[in-house]
C-alpha atoms as one frame of an Amber mdcrd trajectory, in Angstrom:
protein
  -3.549  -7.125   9.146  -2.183  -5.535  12.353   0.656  -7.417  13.921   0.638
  -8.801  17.433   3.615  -7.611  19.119   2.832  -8.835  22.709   1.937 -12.302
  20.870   5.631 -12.233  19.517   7.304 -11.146  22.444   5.586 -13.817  24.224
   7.017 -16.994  21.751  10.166 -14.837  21.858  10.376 -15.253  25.940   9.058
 -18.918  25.562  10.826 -20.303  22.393  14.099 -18.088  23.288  14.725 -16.781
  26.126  13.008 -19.888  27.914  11.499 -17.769  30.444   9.674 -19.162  33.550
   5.897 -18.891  33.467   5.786 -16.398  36.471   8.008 -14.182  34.727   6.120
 -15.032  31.332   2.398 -14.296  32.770   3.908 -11.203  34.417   5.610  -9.457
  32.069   2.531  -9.706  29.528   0.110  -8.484  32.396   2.207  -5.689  32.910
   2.146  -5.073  29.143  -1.407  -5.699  28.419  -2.014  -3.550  31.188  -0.483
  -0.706  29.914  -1.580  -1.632  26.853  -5.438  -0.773  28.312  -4.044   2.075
  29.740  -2.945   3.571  26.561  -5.854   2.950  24.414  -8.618   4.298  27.432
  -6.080   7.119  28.068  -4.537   8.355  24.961  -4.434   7.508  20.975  -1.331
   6.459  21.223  -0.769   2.651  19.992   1.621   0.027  21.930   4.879   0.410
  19.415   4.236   4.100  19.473   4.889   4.815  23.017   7.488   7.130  24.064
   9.455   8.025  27.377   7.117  10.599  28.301   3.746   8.472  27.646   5.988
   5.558  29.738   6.684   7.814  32.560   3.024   8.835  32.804   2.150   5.501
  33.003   4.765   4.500  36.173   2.841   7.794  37.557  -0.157   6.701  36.955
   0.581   3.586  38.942   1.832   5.794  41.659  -1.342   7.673  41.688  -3.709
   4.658  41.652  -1.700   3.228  44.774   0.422   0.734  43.766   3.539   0.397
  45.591   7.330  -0.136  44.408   7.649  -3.137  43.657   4.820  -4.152  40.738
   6.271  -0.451  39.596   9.343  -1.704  39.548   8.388  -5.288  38.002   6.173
  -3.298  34.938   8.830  -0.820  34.480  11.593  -4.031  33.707   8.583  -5.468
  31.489   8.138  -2.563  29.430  11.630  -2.402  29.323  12.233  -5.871  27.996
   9.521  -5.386  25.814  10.401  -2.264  24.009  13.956  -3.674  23.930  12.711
  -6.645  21.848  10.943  -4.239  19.831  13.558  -2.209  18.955  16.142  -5.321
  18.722  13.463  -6.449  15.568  13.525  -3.308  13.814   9.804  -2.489  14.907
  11.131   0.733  16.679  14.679   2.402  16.664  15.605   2.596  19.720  14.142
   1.334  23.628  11.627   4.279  25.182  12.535   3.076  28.558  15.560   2.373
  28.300  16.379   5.705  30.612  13.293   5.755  32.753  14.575   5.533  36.401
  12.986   2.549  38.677  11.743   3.756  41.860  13.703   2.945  44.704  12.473
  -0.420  46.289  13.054  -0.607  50.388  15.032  -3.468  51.246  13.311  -5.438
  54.265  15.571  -7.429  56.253  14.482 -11.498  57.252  12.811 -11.364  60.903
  15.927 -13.906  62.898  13.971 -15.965  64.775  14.689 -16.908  68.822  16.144
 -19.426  70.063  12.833 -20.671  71.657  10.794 -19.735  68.415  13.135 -21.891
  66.587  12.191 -25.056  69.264   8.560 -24.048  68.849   9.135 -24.422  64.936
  10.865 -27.804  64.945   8.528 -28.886  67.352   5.427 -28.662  64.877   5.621
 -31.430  63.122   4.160 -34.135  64.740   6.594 -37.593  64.174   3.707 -40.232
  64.112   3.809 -40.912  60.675   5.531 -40.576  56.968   3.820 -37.323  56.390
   5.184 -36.216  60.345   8.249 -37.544  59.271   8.695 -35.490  56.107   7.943
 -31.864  57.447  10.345 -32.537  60.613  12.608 -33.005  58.162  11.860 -30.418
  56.110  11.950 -27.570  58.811  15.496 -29.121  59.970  16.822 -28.804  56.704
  15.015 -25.495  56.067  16.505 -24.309  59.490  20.270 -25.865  59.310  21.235
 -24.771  55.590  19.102 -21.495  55.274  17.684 -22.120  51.649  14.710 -20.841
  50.463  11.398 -22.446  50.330  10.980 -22.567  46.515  14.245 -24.487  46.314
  12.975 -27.008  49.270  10.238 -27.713  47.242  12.028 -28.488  44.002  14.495
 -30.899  45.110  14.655 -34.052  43.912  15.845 -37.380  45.292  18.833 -37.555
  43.196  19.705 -34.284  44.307  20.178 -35.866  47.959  24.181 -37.415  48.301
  23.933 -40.029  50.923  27.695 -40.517  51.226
């Protein structure tokens, strides 16, 4: 019987490395992706892989129009992948391990006016709880600069009153 490697890789990120689901569901698209890739593309089975099959791969990403950064999020994938791989004994040593990530274009936060800032705070209408909430939100969105994501995950124990 053929072994699953994806399948262990995946209770490896869960049951080890206690990976998030976003990173969990995206490093196994990437990998079942290229996984497709090799079997409508070449004969060439997942553990078999090597740099130069990788590299066609991140160009045939280019090619197909994908930009940077799912490049550069499938290249770290593979990367963790065939590290696992090769950390098992499966393969000796990490095909990717060398293969250069494109170069991802940092984009700057648009600062917001002064008067787009009012127009923002202004939003929430303060008639009721819900009103209440978002005001409060944007304020403390707007006065300590965190992101969204950790707006959204606080708790009310993480809130110090004194």
């Amino acid at each position: 019987m053929k072994k699953d490697y994806v399948e262990e890789f995946r209770r490896y990120l869960t049951d080890e490395k206690h990976a998030s689901q976003n990173t969990l569901s995206s490093y196994l698209r990437d990998i079942n992706q290229f996984r497709t890739w090799l079997l409508s593309s070449t004969d060439i089975r997942l553990e078999k892989a090597d740099r130069a099959v990788v590299e066609d791969y991140l160009h045939h990403l280019e090619r197909i129009g994908k930009s940077p950064a799912p490049i550069t999020r499938c290249t770290a994938s593979l990367k963790s992948f065939y590290g696992y791989l090769a950390d098992t004994g499966v393969i000796s040593g990490n095909p990717v391990k060398s293969v250069a990530t494109v170069k991802l274009e940092r984009k700057y936060p648009e600062i917001l006016t002064n008067k787009e800032v009012e127009l923002f705070l202004e939003q929430p209408q303060c008639v009721d709880e819900k009103g209440f909430r978002d005001h409060a939100m944007l304020e403390l969105l707007y006065a300590t600069g965190i992101r969204v994501s950790e707006l959204i995950g606080l708790n009310l124990e993480d809130v110090n009153l004194s």
